[in-house]
CSV table of C-alpha atoms in Angstrom, one decimal:
chain,number,residue,atom,x,y,z
Y,1,MET,CA,-0.8,-135.3,65.3
Y,2,THR,CA,2.8,-134.4,65.3
Y,3,ASP,CA,5.2,-134.4,62.3
Y,4,PHE,CA,4.9,-138.1,62.3
Y,5,ALA,CA,1.7,-137.4,60.5
Y,6,ALA,CA,3.3,-137.5,57.0
Y,7,PRO,CA,5.3,-140.4,57.4
Y,8,LEU,CA,2.4,-142.2,59.0
Y,9,ALA,CA,0.3,-141.6,55.9
Y,10,ASP,CA,2.8,-142.6,53.7
Y,11,LEU,CA,3.5,-146.1,55.6
Y,12,TYR,CA,-0.3,-146.5,55.2
Y,13,ARG,CA,-0.2,-146.1,51.4
Y,14,ASP,CA,2.7,-148.5,51.3
Y,15,LEU,CA,0.8,-151.0,53.4
Y,16,HIS,CA,-2.4,-150.8,51.2
Y,17,ARG,CA,0.0,-151.5,48.2
Y,18,HIS,CA,1.4,-154.3,49.4
Y,19,PRO,CA,-1.5,-156.2,50.7
Y,20,GLU,CA,-0.6,-160.2,52.1
Y,21,PRO,CA,-2.9,-163.0,52.8
Y,22,ALA,CA,-3.7,-164.9,56.0
Y,23,PHE,CA,-0.5,-166.0,57.7
Y,24,GLU,CA,1.5,-164.8,54.9
Y,25,GLU,CA,2.0,-161.1,56.4
Y,26,THR,CA,5.7,-161.7,56.8
Y,27,ARG,CA,6.3,-158.1,55.1
Y,28,THR,CA,3.7,-156.2,57.2
Y,29,ALA,CA,5.0,-157.9,60.3
Y,30,GLY,CA,8.6,-156.7,59.2
Y,31,VAL,CA,7.4,-153.1,59.1
Y,32,ALA,CA,5.5,-152.9,62.3
Y,33,ALA,CA,8.5,-154.7,64.3
Y,34,ALA,CA,10.8,-152.2,62.9
Y,35,CYS,CA,8.4,-149.7,63.9
Y,36,LEU,CA,8.2,-150.9,67.4
Y,37,ARG,CA,11.7,-151.2,67.9
Y,38,TYR,CA,12.1,-147.4,66.6
Y,39,SER,CA,9.6,-146.4,69.3
Y,40,GLY,CA,11.6,-148.3,72.1
Y,41,TYR,CA,9.5,-151.5,72.4
Y,42,GLU,CA,10.4,-154.8,73.3
Y,43,VAL,CA,9.7,-156.8,70.0
Y,44,ILE,CA,8.7,-160.4,69.6
Y,45,GLU,CA,8.2,-161.9,66.6
Y,46,ARG,CA,6.6,-164.9,64.8
Y,47,VAL,CA,4.1,-165.4,67.4
Y,48,GLY,CA,1.2,-167.5,65.9
Y,49,ARG,CA,3.4,-167.9,62.9
Y,50,THR,CA,3.4,-164.2,61.6
Y,51,GLY,CA,2.1,-162.0,64.6
Y,52,VAL,CA,4.3,-159.2,66.4
Y,53,VAL,CA,4.1,-158.1,69.8
Y,54,GLY,CA,5.7,-154.7,71.3
Y,55,VAL,CA,6.0,-154.4,75.1
Y,56,LEU,CA,6.6,-150.9,76.7
Y,57,ARG,CA,7.1,-151.4,80.3
Y,58,ASN,CA,6.8,-148.1,82.6
Y,59,GLY,CA,6.8,-148.8,85.8
Y,60,GLU,CA,3.9,-149.8,88.2
Y,61,GLY,CA,0.2,-149.9,86.6
Y,62,PRO,CA,-2.1,-151.7,84.5
Y,63,THR,CA,-1.4,-153.6,81.6
Y,64,VAL,CA,-3.0,-152.6,78.5
Y,65,LEU,CA,-3.1,-154.5,75.2
Y,66,ILE,CA,-3.9,-152.9,71.9
Y,67,ARG,CA,-4.6,-155.0,68.9
Y,68,ALA,CA,-4.5,-154.6,65.2
Y,69,ASP,CA,-4.9,-157.1,62.4
Y,70,MET,CA,-2.9,-157.4,59.3
Y,71,ASP,CA,-4.4,-159.9,56.8
Y,72,ALA,CA,-6.0,-158.8,53.5
Y,73,LEU,CA,-8.5,-160.4,51.2
Y,74,PRO,CA,-8.5,-162.3,48.0
Y,75,VAL,CA,-10.5,-158.9,46.5
Y,76,HIS,CA,-9.6,-157.3,43.1
Y,77,GLU,CA,-9.3,-153.7,43.9
Y,78,ASP,CA,-11.3,-151.2,41.8
Y,79,THR,CA,-10.9,-147.8,43.8
Y,80,GLY,CA,-8.7,-146.1,41.2
Y,81,LEU,CA,-6.5,-144.7,43.9
Y,82,ASP,CA,-2.8,-144.0,42.9
Y,83,TYR,CA,-1.8,-146.3,45.8
Y,84,ALA,CA,-3.9,-149.2,44.8
Y,85,SER,CA,-2.8,-152.7,45.6
Y,86,THR,CA,0.0,-153.9,43.8
Y,87,VAL,CA,-0.9,-157.4,44.2
Y,88,GLU,CA,-3.2,-159.1,41.7
Y,89,GLY,CA,-6.3,-160.4,43.2
Y,90,MET,CA,-5.7,-159.0,46.5
Y,91,MET,CA,-6.6,-156.0,48.3
Y,92,HIS,CA,-7.1,-154.4,52.1
Y,93,ALA,CA,-10.6,-154.6,51.2
Y,94,CYS,CA,-11.4,-154.4,55.3
Y,95,GLY,CA,-9.4,-151.9,56.3
Y,96,HIS,CA,-6.6,-153.8,58.2
Y,97,ASP,CA,-3.9,-151.4,56.8
Y,98,VAL,CA,-5.5,-148.6,58.5
Y,99,HIS,CA,-5.5,-150.7,62.1
Y,100,VAL,CA,-1.9,-151.5,61.6
Y,101,ALA,CA,-0.9,-147.8,60.7
Y,102,ALA,CA,-3.0,-146.4,63.5
Y,103,LEU,CA,-1.7,-149.0,66.2
Y,104,ILE,CA,2.1,-148.0,64.8
Y,105,GLY,CA,1.0,-144.3,65.1
Y,106,ALA,CA,-0.5,-145.0,68.8
Y,107,ALA,CA,2.4,-147.0,70.1
Y,108,ASP,CA,5.0,-144.6,69.1
Y,109,ARG,CA,2.8,-141.6,70.8
Y,110,LEU,CA,2.7,-143.6,74.1
Y,111,ALA,CA,6.2,-144.0,74.0
Y,112,GLN,CA,6.8,-140.5,73.2
Y,113,THR,CA,4.5,-139.4,76.2
Y,114,ARG,CA,5.4,-142.4,78.8
Y,115,HIS,CA,6.4,-139.4,81.5
Y,116,GLU,CA,2.6,-138.9,81.8
Y,117,TRP,CA,1.4,-142.5,82.7
Y,118,SER,CA,2.5,-145.6,84.4
Y,119,GLY,CA,1.9,-149.4,83.3
Y,120,THR,CA,2.7,-151.8,80.7
Y,121,VAL,CA,1.6,-151.1,77.0
Y,122,ILE,CA,1.4,-154.1,74.8
Y,123,ALA,CA,1.1,-153.6,70.8
Y,124,LEU,CA,-0.4,-156.6,69.0
Y,125,PHE,CA,-0.3,-157.1,65.5
Y,126,GLN,CA,-2.5,-160.4,65.1
Y,127,PRO,CA,-2.2,-162.4,61.8
Y,128,ALA,CA,-5.2,-164.2,60.3
Y,129,GLU,CA,-8.4,-162.2,61.3
Y,130,GLU,CA,-10.2,-163.1,58.3
Y,131,SER,CA,-10.2,-166.6,58.7
Y,132,GLY,CA,-10.7,-166.7,62.2
Y,133,ASP,CA,-7.5,-168.4,63.1
Y,134,GLY,CA,-5.0,-165.7,64.1
Y,135,ALA,CA,-6.1,-164.9,67.4
Y,136,GLN,CA,-6.2,-168.7,68.5
Y,137,ALA,CA,-2.9,-169.2,66.9
Y,138,MET,CA,-1.1,-166.7,68.9
Y,139,ILE,CA,-2.7,-167.9,72.1
Y,140,ASP,CA,-1.7,-171.6,71.1
Y,141,ASP,CA,2.1,-170.4,70.7
Y,142,GLY,CA,2.2,-169.1,74.3
Y,143,LEU,CA,1.3,-165.5,73.8
Y,144,TYR,CA,0.9,-165.1,77.5
Y,145,GLU,CA,3.8,-166.8,78.5
Y,146,LYS,CA,5.8,-163.9,76.4
Y,147,VAL,CA,4.1,-160.8,77.4
Y,148,PRO,CA,2.5,-160.2,80.5
Y,149,LEU,CA,-1.1,-160.8,80.9
Y,150,PRO,CA,-3.6,-157.8,80.1
Y,151,ASP,CA,-6.0,-156.0,82.4
Y,152,VAL,CA,-7.9,-154.7,79.4
Y,153,VAL,CA,-7.9,-155.6,75.4
Y,154,LEU,CA,-8.5,-152.7,73.2
Y,155,GLY,CA,-9.0,-152.4,69.6
Y,156,GLN,CA,-11.1,-150.9,66.6
Y,157,HIS,CA,-12.1,-151.6,63.3
Y,158,VAL,CA,-12.7,-149.3,60.6
Y,159,GLY,CA,-16.1,-149.0,58.7
Y,160,PRO,CA,-18.3,-147.1,56.4
Y,161,ALA,CA,-18.9,-144.5,58.8
Y,162,PRO,CA,-18.1,-140.7,58.7
Y,163,ALA,CA,-14.4,-140.4,59.4
Y,164,GLY,CA,-13.6,-138.8,62.7
Y,165,VAL,CA,-16.4,-140.7,64.5
Y,166,VAL,CA,-15.6,-143.5,67.0
Y,167,GLY,CA,-17.9,-145.4,69.6
Y,168,ALA,CA,-18.4,-148.8,70.8
Y,169,HIS,CA,-21.4,-151.1,71.3
Y,170,SER,CA,-21.6,-152.6,74.8
Y,171,GLY,CA,-22.3,-156.0,75.3
Y,172,PRO,CA,-22.7,-158.5,72.1
Y,173,ALA,CA,-21.2,-156.2,69.8
Y,174,PHE,CA,-20.2,-158.3,66.7
Y,175,ALA,CA,-21.9,-161.5,65.7
Y,176,GLY,CA,-20.9,-164.9,66.1
Y,177,ALA,CA,-20.0,-166.8,63.0
Y,178,ASN,CA,-20.0,-170.2,61.3
Y,179,SER,CA,-18.7,-171.0,57.5
Y,180,ILE,CA,-20.3,-174.2,56.6
Y,181,ASP,CA,-19.6,-176.2,53.1
Y,182,ILE,CA,-22.1,-178.6,52.2
Y,183,THR,CA,-22.0,-181.6,49.3
Y,184,VAL,CA,-25.1,-183.2,48.2
Y,185,TYR,CA,-24.7,-186.2,46.1
Y,186,GLY,CA,-26.9,-187.6,43.5
Y,187,ARG,CA,-26.4,-189.9,40.4
Y,188,GLY,CA,-25.3,-188.5,37.3
Y,189,GLY,CA,-26.8,-189.0,33.8
Y,190,HIS,CA,-27.8,-187.4,30.6
Y,191,GLY,CA,-30.0,-184.3,30.7
Y,192,SER,CA,-32.4,-186.0,28.4
Y,193,ARG,CA,-33.4,-189.0,30.8
Y,194,PRO,CA,-33.5,-187.3,34.1
Y,195,GLU,CA,-35.6,-190.6,35.3
Y,196,THR,CA,-32.5,-192.5,35.7
Y,197,THR,CA,-30.8,-190.0,37.9
Y,198,ILE,CA,-31.3,-188.4,41.0
Y,199,ASP,CA,-30.2,-184.6,40.4
Y,200,PRO,CA,-28.2,-183.0,42.8
Y,201,ILE,CA,-29.0,-179.2,41.5
Y,202,VAL,CA,-32.5,-179.8,42.3
Y,203,LEU,CA,-32.1,-181.2,45.4
Y,204,ALA,CA,-29.1,-177.9,46.3
Y,205,ALA,CA,-32.1,-175.6,45.1
Y,206,SER,CA,-34.6,-177.0,47.4
Y,207,ILE,CA,-32.4,-176.8,50.3
Y,208,VAL,CA,-31.4,-172.9,49.3
Y,209,LEU,CA,-34.9,-172.1,49.3
Y,210,ARG,CA,-35.9,-174.2,52.5
Y,211,LEU,CA,-32.9,-172.4,54.1
Y,212,GLN,CA,-34.4,-169.0,53.8
Y,213,THR,CA,-37.4,-170.2,56.4
Y,214,ILE,CA,-34.7,-170.6,59.3
Y,215,VAL,CA,-34.8,-166.8,60.1
Y,216,ALA,CA,-38.0,-166.2,59.4
Y,217,ARG,CA,-39.9,-169.1,60.9
Y,218,GLU,CA,-37.4,-170.7,63.7
Y,219,VAL,CA,-35.8,-167.7,65.2
Y,220,ALA,CA,-37.6,-165.4,67.8
Y,221,PRO,CA,-38.4,-161.8,66.0
Y,222,GLN,CA,-36.6,-159.8,68.9
Y,223,GLU,CA,-33.7,-162.1,67.9
Y,224,THR,CA,-30.9,-161.1,65.2
Y,225,ALA,CA,-29.5,-164.0,62.5
Y,226,VAL,CA,-28.6,-164.3,59.0
Y,227,VAL,CA,-28.4,-167.3,57.0
Y,228,THR,CA,-26.7,-166.7,53.6
Y,229,VAL,CA,-25.9,-168.9,51.0
Y,230,GLY,CA,-22.9,-167.2,49.2
Y,231,ARG,CA,-21.8,-170.1,46.7
Y,232,ILE,CA,-23.4,-172.9,44.9
Y,233,SER,CA,-21.6,-174.7,42.4
Y,234,ALA,CA,-22.4,-178.0,40.3
Y,235,GLY,CA,-22.2,-179.6,36.6
Y,236,THR,CA,-19.9,-179.2,33.9
Y,237,LYS,CA,-22.3,-179.3,30.8
Y,238,ASN,CA,-26.0,-178.1,29.6
Y,239,ASN,CA,-27.0,-181.6,28.9
Y,240,ILE,CA,-25.4,-183.5,32.2
Y,241,ILE,CA,-26.8,-184.2,35.2
Y,242,PRO,CA,-24.0,-184.2,37.7
Y,243,ASP,CA,-23.4,-186.5,40.7
Y,244,THR,CA,-22.6,-183.8,43.0
Y,245,ALA,CA,-23.5,-180.2,44.0
Y,246,SER,CA,-21.9,-177.8,46.6
Y,247,LEU,CA,-23.2,-175.1,48.8
Y,248,GLY,CA,-21.1,-172.5,50.8
Y,249,LEU,CA,-22.9,-170.8,53.6
Y,250,THR,CA,-22.4,-168.2,56.4
Y,251,VAL,CA,-24.2,-168.3,59.6
Y,252,ARG,CA,-24.2,-165.1,62.0
Y,253,ALA,CA,-26.0,-164.8,65.4
Y,254,PHE,CA,-25.7,-162.7,68.7
Y,255,SER,CA,-26.0,-165.6,71.0
Y,256,GLU,CA,-25.0,-168.9,71.4
Y,257,PRO,CA,-28.5,-170.7,71.9
Y,258,VAL,CA,-29.6,-169.1,68.6
Y,259,ARG,CA,-26.4,-170.0,66.9
Y,260,ILE,CA,-26.9,-173.6,68.0
Y,261,ARG,CA,-30.6,-173.5,66.9
Y,262,ILE,CA,-29.5,-172.5,63.6
Y,263,ILE,CA,-27.2,-175.2,62.8
Y,264,GLU,CA,-29.5,-177.7,63.9
Y,265,ALA,CA,-32.0,-176.4,61.7
Y,266,ILE,CA,-29.4,-176.2,58.7
Y,267,GLU,CA,-28.1,-179.9,59.4
Y,268,ARG,CA,-32.2,-181.0,59.6
Y,269,ILE,CA,-33.0,-179.5,56.6
Y,270,VAL,CA,-30.0,-180.6,54.5
Y,271,ARG,CA,-30.7,-184.1,55.4
Y,272,GLY,CA,-34.5,-184.2,55.2
Y,273,GLU,CA,-33.9,-182.6,51.6
Y,274,ALA,CA,-31.4,-185.4,50.7
Y,275,ALA,CA,-33.7,-188.1,52.1
Y,276,VAL,CA,-36.8,-186.9,50.3
Y,277,SER,CA,-34.9,-186.9,46.9
Y,278,GLY,CA,-33.8,-190.5,47.9
Y,279,ALA,CA,-30.0,-188.9,47.6
Y,280,PRO,CA,-27.2,-190.2,49.7
Y,281,GLU,CA,-26.0,-188.9,53.0
Y,282,PRO,CA,-24.7,-185.6,52.4
Y,283,ARG,CA,-21.4,-183.9,53.8
Y,284,ILE,CA,-21.6,-180.9,56.1
Y,285,HIS,CA,-18.4,-179.3,56.9
Y,286,TYR,CA,-17.8,-176.8,59.4
Y,287,ALA,CA,-14.9,-174.3,58.4
Y,288,GLN,CA,-14.0,-171.0,59.9
Y,289,SER,CA,-16.0,-170.2,63.1
Y,290,PHE,CA,-16.0,-166.8,65.4
Y,291,PRO,CA,-17.3,-166.6,68.7
Y,292,VAL,CA,-19.7,-163.9,69.6
Y,293,MET,CA,-17.5,-160.8,70.2
Y,294,VAL,CA,-18.8,-159.2,73.5
Y,295,ASN,CA,-17.6,-156.1,74.9
Y,296,ASP,CA,-17.2,-155.6,78.5
Y,297,PRO,CA,-20.3,-153.0,79.8
Y,298,ASP,CA,-18.3,-151.0,82.2
Y,299,GLY,CA,-15.1,-150.9,80.0
Y,300,THR,CA,-17.3,-149.8,77.1
Y,301,ALA,CA,-18.8,-146.9,79.3
Y,302,ARG,CA,-15.2,-145.9,80.5
Y,303,THR,CA,-14.0,-145.9,77.0
Y,304,ASN,CA,-16.8,-144.0,75.3
Y,305,ALA,CA,-16.7,-141.6,78.5
Y,306,ALA,CA,-13.2,-140.8,77.4
Y,307,PHE,CA,-13.9,-140.8,74.1
Y,308,ARG,CA,-16.5,-138.1,74.6
Y,309,ALA,CA,-14.1,-136.0,76.8
Y,310,ALA,CA,-11.6,-136.3,74.1
Y,311,PHE,CA,-13.7,-135.6,71.0
Y,312,GLY,CA,-16.6,-134.3,72.1
Y,313,ASP,CA,-20.3,-135.8,72.0
Y,314,ALA,CA,-20.7,-135.3,68.1
Y,315,SER,CA,-18.0,-137.7,67.4
Y,316,VAL,CA,-19.2,-140.5,69.4
Y,317,LEU,CA,-21.7,-142.8,67.8
Y,318,ALA,CA,-23.5,-145.7,68.8
Y,319,PRO,CA,-22.9,-148.0,66.3
Y,320,GLY,CA,-25.4,-150.9,67.6
Y,321,ALA,CA,-24.5,-154.2,67.3
Y,322,VAL,CA,-22.6,-155.3,64.1
Y,323,SER,CA,-23.4,-158.6,62.0
Y,324,GLY,CA,-19.6,-158.7,60.8
Y,325,SER,CA,-17.6,-161.0,63.1
Y,326,GLU,CA,-14.1,-160.8,64.8
Y,327,ASP,CA,-11.9,-163.0,66.7
Y,328,VAL,CA,-10.3,-160.3,68.8
Y,329,GLY,CA,-12.5,-161.6,71.9
Y,330,ILE,CA,-10.3,-164.7,71.8
Y,331,LEU,CA,-7.4,-162.6,73.1
Y,332,ALA,CA,-9.2,-160.9,75.9
Y,333,ALA,CA,-11.0,-164.4,77.1
Y,334,ALA,CA,-7.8,-166.0,77.1
Y,335,ALA,CA,-6.4,-163.4,79.6
Y,336,GLN,CA,-9.7,-163.2,81.4
Y,337,ALA,CA,-9.9,-159.3,80.6
Y,338,PRO,CA,-12.5,-157.1,79.8
Y,339,LEU,CA,-13.0,-156.6,76.2
Y,340,VAL,CA,-13.4,-152.9,74.5
Y,341,TYR,CA,-13.5,-152.9,70.7
Y,342,TRP,CA,-15.0,-149.7,68.8
Y,343,ILE,CA,-15.9,-148.7,65.4
Y,344,LEU,CA,-13.8,-146.0,63.5
Y,345,GLY,CA,-15.2,-144.0,60.8
Y,346,GLY,CA,-13.4,-144.1,57.4
Y,347,ALA,CA,-15.8,-142.8,55.3
Y,348,ASP,CA,-15.8,-139.1,53.5
Y,349,ALA,CA,-18.1,-137.2,55.6
Y,350,ALA,CA,-19.6,-135.1,52.8
Y,351,LEU,CA,-20.3,-137.9,50.8
Y,352,TYR,CA,-21.7,-139.9,53.4
Y,353,MET,CA,-24.1,-137.3,54.7
Y,354,ALA,CA,-25.3,-136.6,51.2
Y,355,ALA,CA,-25.9,-140.5,50.5
Y,356,ALA,CA,-27.8,-140.7,53.9
Y,357,ALA,CA,-30.1,-137.6,52.6
Y,358,ALA,CA,-30.7,-139.5,49.4
Y,359,GLY,CA,-31.2,-142.7,50.9
Y,360,THR,CA,-28.8,-144.3,49.2
Y,361,LEU,CA,-26.0,-145.3,52.2
Y,362,ASP,CA,-25.9,-149.1,50.7
Y,363,SER,CA,-25.1,-148.0,46.9
Y,364,ASP,CA,-23.1,-144.9,47.2
Y,365,VAL,CA,-21.0,-145.5,50.6
Y,366,PRO,CA,-18.5,-148.9,49.9
Y,367,SER,CA,-18.6,-151.2,52.9
Y,368,ASN,CA,-15.8,-153.5,54.1
Y,369,HIS,CA,-15.0,-156.4,51.6
Y,370,SER,CA,-15.9,-154.1,48.8
Y,371,PRO,CA,-13.5,-153.7,45.8
Y,372,HIS,CA,-14.3,-150.2,46.3
Y,373,PHE,CA,-13.8,-149.9,50.0
Y,374,ALA,CA,-11.2,-146.9,50.5
Y,375,PRO,CA,-11.1,-145.2,53.8
Y,376,ILE,CA,-10.0,-141.7,53.6
Y,377,ILE,CA,-6.6,-141.0,55.1
Y,378,GLU,CA,-7.3,-138.2,56.8
Y,379,PRO,CA,-8.7,-137.8,59.3
Y,380,THR,CA,-9.4,-141.3,59.7
Y,381,LEU,CA,-5.7,-142.1,60.5
Y,382,ALA,CA,-5.2,-139.1,62.9
Y,383,ARG,CA,-8.6,-140.4,64.7
Y,384,GLY,CA,-7.5,-143.9,64.9
Y,385,VAL,CA,-4.2,-143.0,66.6
Y,386,ASP,CA,-6.0,-140.5,68.7
Y,387,ALA,CA,-8.6,-143.1,69.7
Y,388,LEU,CA,-6.5,-145.7,70.4
Y,389,VAL,CA,-4.0,-143.5,72.7
Y,390,VAL,CA,-7.3,-142.1,74.3
Y,391,ALA,CA,-8.8,-145.4,75.3
Y,392,ALA,CA,-5.1,-146.6,76.6
Y,393,ARG,CA,-4.8,-143.9,78.6
Y,394,ALA,CA,-8.4,-144.2,80.1
Y,395,TRP,CA,-7.0,-147.5,81.4
Y,396,LEU,CA,-3.2,-146.7,82.3
Y,397,ALA,CA,-2.4,-144.8,85.5
Y,398,PRO,CA,-0.9,-141.5,86.2
Y,399,GLN,CA,2.7,-141.4,86.6
Y,400,SER,CA,2.0,-141.4,90.5
Y,401,TRP,CA,-0.2,-144.8,90.3
Y,402,GLU,CA,1.1,-147.6,93.2
Y,403,MET,CA,-2.0,-149.7,93.0
Y,404,LYS,CA,-1.2,-153.6,92.0
Y,405,ARG,CA,-2.5,-155.8,89.1
Y,406,GLY,CA,-6.1,-156.8,89.5
Y,407,GLU,CA,-7.3,-153.6,91.5
Y,408,ILE,CA,-8.0,-152.1,88.0
Y,409,ARG,CA,-11.8,-154.4,87.6
Y,410,SER,CA,-12.5,-152.1,90.6
Y,411,LEU,CA,-11.9,-149.0,89.5
């Protein structure tokens, strides 16, 4: 890094102190827009409500889109950092502040070295990744009418791997996900006279237990899937049987056929258990939805090779498929462009290695969405900036490049 390193670290701390929820990232968007203008980018604001896009045109060559997400989570921070969140009940618990700061640094670096490459860089700051709405909102707002179609979409996600490592997984890399809200209906009454009621709590409990059989008995062993009941609520008082109970589910899968099979099984089980209980038809509502995120195999190989050349083999990990979900693939699909999205390590390396040796990674190294999640600033930020620049330069052409758009796919 150049002398820009200290201001970038300060900018990161500022972003961490001021998290904003989905579609309310106005302050963060303002910071990103100001930094892009300072670096010489054409800036378009309020794309998809709060999204920001910067365009740097630098002669003939490929168009490379680099994306960072901006939104935070409704998590009460418990890191003890002196730059902890100042917003009650809101925290950058997924590291999107790292993504924003690293993209600001990378955009500036690419602008400062434009004499070395040719093409167009699009720096995109996306809202509302956590809700799964942000990428589509930008597309629906005419993103690709406002900026050139990219030849490749690049990005990274910080996680609890050792800081300084990077690596992308080819093919299905992040799981597709559905968030499902279920309401079951009964007939309420006095807890002393259960025979006069249809107990929705017992019904909900039966559904929870039966749902656990889907992955074990309806998904092939070689497939990967998750069905989690993350929320269940019912009742107001110990001696009252309520009229309703509600459940909140998340479903994860790496292929569309498996996802469909799981959804069909959930609906069958919920309706079947309601029928057996003599209860009315339940309500099944599909909320957030993320498609399977698929990394382009050729693009992934090309980008990982650039990482190995720049950082050495020991710094390039094979992350495998991640059961978390991402909507960045929507930006690539809408442009019919390859996607390469990699993992960026953010954990203290010494702490990580000690936990790995002790078999305590799950308890000693906080993961994304934890109130304790806190990537170390360095070398996380420096490697995040470098990774974005290296990946972009693997696609951008040398200054003498004269090929036309479309030929990038055959390189």
